[in-house]
């Protein structure tokens, strides 16, 4: 079999961006339609995963006067809770339809930015390819990870914007985009690595053009140092400013604790190592299937040529490091890999013969259709359980009552339309149980620092009308957590029923 001929990656763009009238007028509507089609399953469930439930409860509490990192806490930065709060303020908090539409907008914006970046480097066709390949790969995980409107989805347009701005040497804007990515989720800050590399390359390049699209003209050392220095100042100011503003608008000490310093036990490899590694391998395999059209061209090009896209490889490597950070390997973590993979696939296809692009898009479209069908048809048993539990809670309480759900499904608060009795919306914050990690590092001593004192004080000051033990045999159940047993006995709660194994308690007569 004859080897496929290769063409140079650094070939000049055949048509300049300014010389193609109507390019964006044709491409953007097509990307918008594709973004809607790929995320159609997101509308068939009221909730997809506990992260959506957590955000919905947070937003509802913020709308009723709650304070982030004080009366409403999470290990995440504030941008996405604020986004949910804004959506609820405009469209109401009974449904997540508004944030699902915003998620479509976030994916569309990411695709458009990647298309613009690819078009600037490799021409019009590459722009179309990058945008389409990204959207097709963006839903290639378990639907509860890919279709949920959670942190990673809103982080991705910020990371793409950071690369887009850095490619054009707009360092202040690049820094602000890095800050927004971090404020959506801490690992979004990983995009700073390729942005800094592009800043360094700008110091040795000429004044125009894209620093990642091939060779660049040299310049004097002094001018290069000056270019880097000025760019570094603007990049730092853009990156630091929004983070400082977010800290001031919340609680500075709480912001630092909950987003940076308070998650040592959570970000640990110890506990259920095999389970966690299997999860990571399974999610990597799913993403590999979704990238069926992207990976073969990249592998083919790696064997015979350099892609000339070092910044994209740095972006992918930094994103992979962010996926590994914390050693949990949840599926939605892997979404951070999709933008650099889409651009690397596009770069590789510029070297290969033109027919390979059509084959790559077709393979990606077939894989995407499988994941969309999975999202439309697959049952969600945990959602059904949360809905039944919410019905039971609602039937035993009044609208103004507070309840305590001892579990890892905060969406039950939102489904029941009942306020939580504590700022800790899951038992994970009080036991370090998280996503199946059930090894030796689950227990009261692994809780967030100071959490149990606050927890006991909150319940003593305003005892919940109903307590639900939703542990269902998990290692954070009352038989393993003495502090929770003492709460039940000390406040006089008695079991009155169960729902799918979850035990319902109410205060007994004394």
mmCIF file of N, CA and C in Angstrom, residues 195-242:
data_model
loop_
_atom_site.group_PDB
_atom_site.id
_atom_site.type_symbol
_atom_site.label_atom_id
_atom_site.label_comp_id
_atom_site.label_asym_id
_atom_site.label_seq_id
_atom_site.Cartn_x
_atom_site.Cartn_y
_atom_site.Cartn_z
ATOM 1 N N UNK A 195 -0.441 30.182 27.076
ATOM 2 C CA UNK A 195 -0.483 31.628 26.879
ATOM 3 C C UNK A 195 0.873 32.243 27.193
ATOM 4 N N UNK A 196 1.506 31.810 28.271
ATOM 5 C CA UNK A 196 2.840 32.316 28.606
ATOM 6 C C UNK A 196 3.851 31.920 27.539
ATOM 7 N N UNK A 197 3.713 30.710 27.010
ATOM 8 C CA UNK A 197 4.621 30.306 25.934
ATOM 9 C C UNK A 197 4.454 31.205 24.712
ATOM 10 N N UNK A 198 3.224 31.529 24.367
ATOM 11 C CA UNK A 198 2.991 32.431 23.242
ATOM 12 C C UNK A 198 3.554 33.823 23.529
ATOM 13 N N UNK A 199 3.476 34.252 24.774
ATOM 14 C CA UNK A 199 4.074 35.539 25.143
ATOM 15 C C UNK A 199 5.584 35.504 24.945
ATOM 16 N N UNK A 200 6.214 34.427 25.366
ATOM 17 C CA UNK A 200 7.661 34.299 25.168
ATOM 18 C C UNK A 200 7.997 34.287 23.680
ATOM 19 N N UNK A 201 7.214 33.554 22.883
ATOM 20 C CA UNK A 201 7.469 33.501 21.437
ATOM 21 C C UNK A 201 7.277 34.866 20.796
ATOM 22 N N UNK A 202 6.353 35.645 21.327
ATOM 23 C CA UNK A 202 6.130 36.975 20.762
ATOM 24 C C UNK A 202 7.362 37.852 20.917
ATOM 25 N N UNK A 203 8.164 37.596 21.955
ATOM 26 C CA UNK A 203 9.370 38.384 22.163
ATOM 27 C C UNK A 203 10.467 38.099 21.172
ATOM 28 N N UNK A 204 10.381 36.959 20.472
ATOM 29 C CA UNK A 204 11.408 36.643 19.473
ATOM 30 C C UNK A 204 10.843 36.693 18.067
ATOM 31 N N UNK A 205 9.527 37.055 17.941
ATOM 32 C CA UNK A 205 8.880 37.102 16.638
ATOM 33 C C UNK A 205 8.716 38.517 16.140
ATOM 34 N N UNK A 206 8.218 38.616 14.923
ATOM 35 C CA UNK A 206 7.948 39.909 14.335
ATOM 36 C C UNK A 206 6.681 40.512 14.878
ATOM 37 N N UNK A 207 6.296 41.625 14.336
ATOM 38 C CA UNK A 207 5.162 42.359 14.872
ATOM 39 C C UNK A 207 3.837 41.818 14.417
ATOM 40 N N UNK A 208 3.784 41.059 13.362
ATOM 41 C CA UNK A 208 2.490 40.619 12.845
ATOM 42 C C UNK A 208 2.417 39.136 12.699
ATOM 43 N N UNK A 209 1.213 38.652 12.420
ATOM 44 C CA UNK A 209 1.001 37.245 12.156
ATOM 45 C C UNK A 209 0.835 36.433 13.403
ATOM 46 N N UNK A 210 0.546 35.174 13.188
ATOM 47 C CA UNK A 210 0.302 34.242 14.297
ATOM 48 C C UNK A 210 1.597 33.576 14.679
ATOM 49 N N UNK A 211 1.906 33.553 15.953
ATOM 50 C CA UNK A 211 3.167 32.981 16.403
ATOM 51 C C UNK A 211 3.165 31.461 16.326
ATOM 52 N N UNK A 212 2.030 30.848 16.158
ATOM 53 C CA UNK A 212 1.998 29.394 16.140
ATOM 54 C C UNK A 212 1.869 28.798 14.759
ATOM 55 N N UNK A 213 1.868 29.566 13.714
ATOM 56 C CA UNK A 213 1.562 29.049 12.396
ATOM 57 C C UNK A 213 2.780 28.834 11.539
ATOM 58 N N UNK A 214 3.909 28.622 12.117
ATOM 59 C CA UNK A 214 5.093 28.408 11.333
ATOM 60 C C UNK A 214 6.195 29.321 11.795
ATOM 61 N N UNK A 215 7.140 29.616 10.934
ATOM 62 C CA UNK A 215 8.269 30.449 11.295
ATOM 63 C C UNK A 215 7.874 31.896 11.443
ATOM 64 N N UNK A 216 8.652 32.639 12.241
ATOM 65 C CA UNK A 216 8.419 34.054 12.436
ATOM 66 C C UNK A 216 9.722 34.788 12.271
ATOM 67 N N UNK A 217 9.630 36.033 11.887
ATOM 68 C CA UNK A 217 10.819 36.823 11.642
ATOM 69 C C UNK A 217 11.506 37.162 12.950
ATOM 70 N N UNK A 218 12.833 37.255 12.941
ATOM 71 C CA UNK A 218 13.589 37.592 14.138
ATOM 72 C C UNK A 218 13.563 39.077 14.406
ATOM 73 N N UNK A 219 14.020 39.434 15.588
ATOM 74 C CA UNK A 219 14.112 40.830 15.951
ATOM 75 C C UNK A 219 15.220 40.964 16.976
ATOM 76 N N UNK A 220 15.598 42.169 17.307
ATOM 77 C CA UNK A 220 16.702 42.390 18.227
ATOM 78 C C UNK A 220 16.359 41.887 19.613
ATOM 79 N N UNK A 221 17.414 41.491 20.367
ATOM 80 C CA UNK A 221 17.202 40.984 21.711
ATOM 81 C C UNK A 221 16.555 41.998 22.617
ATOM 82 N N UNK A 222 16.994 43.251 22.537
ATOM 83 C CA UNK A 222 16.434 44.276 23.414
ATOM 84 C C UNK A 222 14.963 44.495 23.123
ATOM 85 N N UNK A 223 14.622 44.546 21.829
ATOM 86 C CA UNK A 223 13.217 44.739 21.476
ATOM 87 C C UNK A 223 12.377 43.565 21.927
ATOM 88 N N UNK A 224 12.956 42.330 21.835
ATOM 89 C CA UNK A 224 12.218 41.152 22.284
ATOM 90 C C UNK A 224 11.963 41.173 23.772
ATOM 91 N N UNK A 225 12.986 41.576 24.553
ATOM 92 C CA UNK A 225 12.814 41.667 25.999
ATOM 93 C C UNK A 225 11.746 42.696 26.349
ATOM 94 N N UNK A 226 11.793 43.839 25.657
ATOM 95 C CA UNK A 226 10.796 44.868 25.918
ATOM 96 C C UNK A 226 9.405 44.417 25.571
ATOM 97 N N UNK A 227 9.285 43.689 24.449
ATOM 98 C CA UNK A 227 7.963 43.185 24.055
ATOM 99 C C UNK A 227 7.427 42.217 25.095
ATOM 100 N N UNK A 228 8.305 41.312 25.571
ATOM 101 C CA UNK A 228 7.871 40.359 26.583
ATOM 102 C C UNK A 228 7.486 41.059 27.878
ATOM 103 N N UNK A 229 8.313 42.036 28.276
ATOM 104 C CA UNK A 229 8.046 42.720 29.539
ATOM 105 C C UNK A 229 6.720 43.443 29.544
ATOM 106 N N UNK A 230 6.458 44.216 28.493
ATOM 107 C CA UNK A 230 5.180 44.915 28.411
ATOM 108 C C UNK A 230 4.017 43.956 28.338
ATOM 109 N N UNK A 231 4.185 42.887 27.544
ATOM 110 C CA UNK A 231 3.114 41.894 27.447
ATOM 111 C C UNK A 231 2.880 41.183 28.767
ATOM 112 N N UNK A 232 3.964 40.904 29.498
ATOM 113 C CA UNK A 232 3.822 40.217 30.779
ATOM 114 C C UNK A 232 3.055 41.063 31.784
ATOM 115 N N UNK A 233 3.308 42.367 31.782
ATOM 116 C CA UNK A 233 2.596 43.260 32.695
ATOM 117 C C UNK A 233 1.109 43.259 32.372
ATOM 118 N N UNK A 234 0.788 43.359 31.085
ATOM 119 C CA UNK A 234 -0.628 43.375 30.701
ATOM 120 C C UNK A 234 -1.289 42.028 30.991
ATOM 121 N N UNK A 235 -0.563 40.942 30.729
ATOM 122 C CA UNK A 235 -1.111 39.614 31.006
ATOM 123 C C UNK A 235 -1.373 39.440 32.500
ATOM 124 N N UNK A 236 -0.418 39.829 33.333
ATOM 125 C CA UNK A 236 -0.587 39.688 34.776
ATOM 126 C C UNK A 236 -1.733 40.547 35.288
ATOM 127 N N UNK A 237 -1.815 41.778 34.787
ATOM 128 C CA UNK A 237 -2.904 42.658 35.239
ATOM 129 C C UNK A 237 -4.258 42.087 34.838
ATOM 130 N N UNK A 238 -4.342 41.585 33.604
ATOM 131 C CA UNK A 238 -5.604 41.000 33.155
ATOM 132 C C UNK A 238 -5.984 39.764 33.939
ATOM 133 N N UNK A 239 -4.989 38.961 34.356
ATOM 134 C CA UNK A 239 -5.269 37.719 35.068
ATOM 135 C C UNK A 239 -5.590 37.952 36.538
ATOM 136 N N UNK A 240 -4.896 38.894 37.156
ATOM 137 C CA UNK A 240 -5.052 39.097 38.597
ATOM 138 C C UNK A 240 -6.281 39.941 38.920
ATOM 139 N N UNK A 241 -6.548 40.951 38.092
ATOM 140 C CA UNK A 241 -7.626 41.887 38.392
ATOM 141 C C UNK A 241 -8.975 41.237 38.633
ATOM 142 N N UNK A 242 -9.494 40.432 37.708
ATOM 143 C CA UNK A 242 -10.813 39.817 37.927
ATOM 144 C C UNK A 242 -10.859 38.897 39.137
#
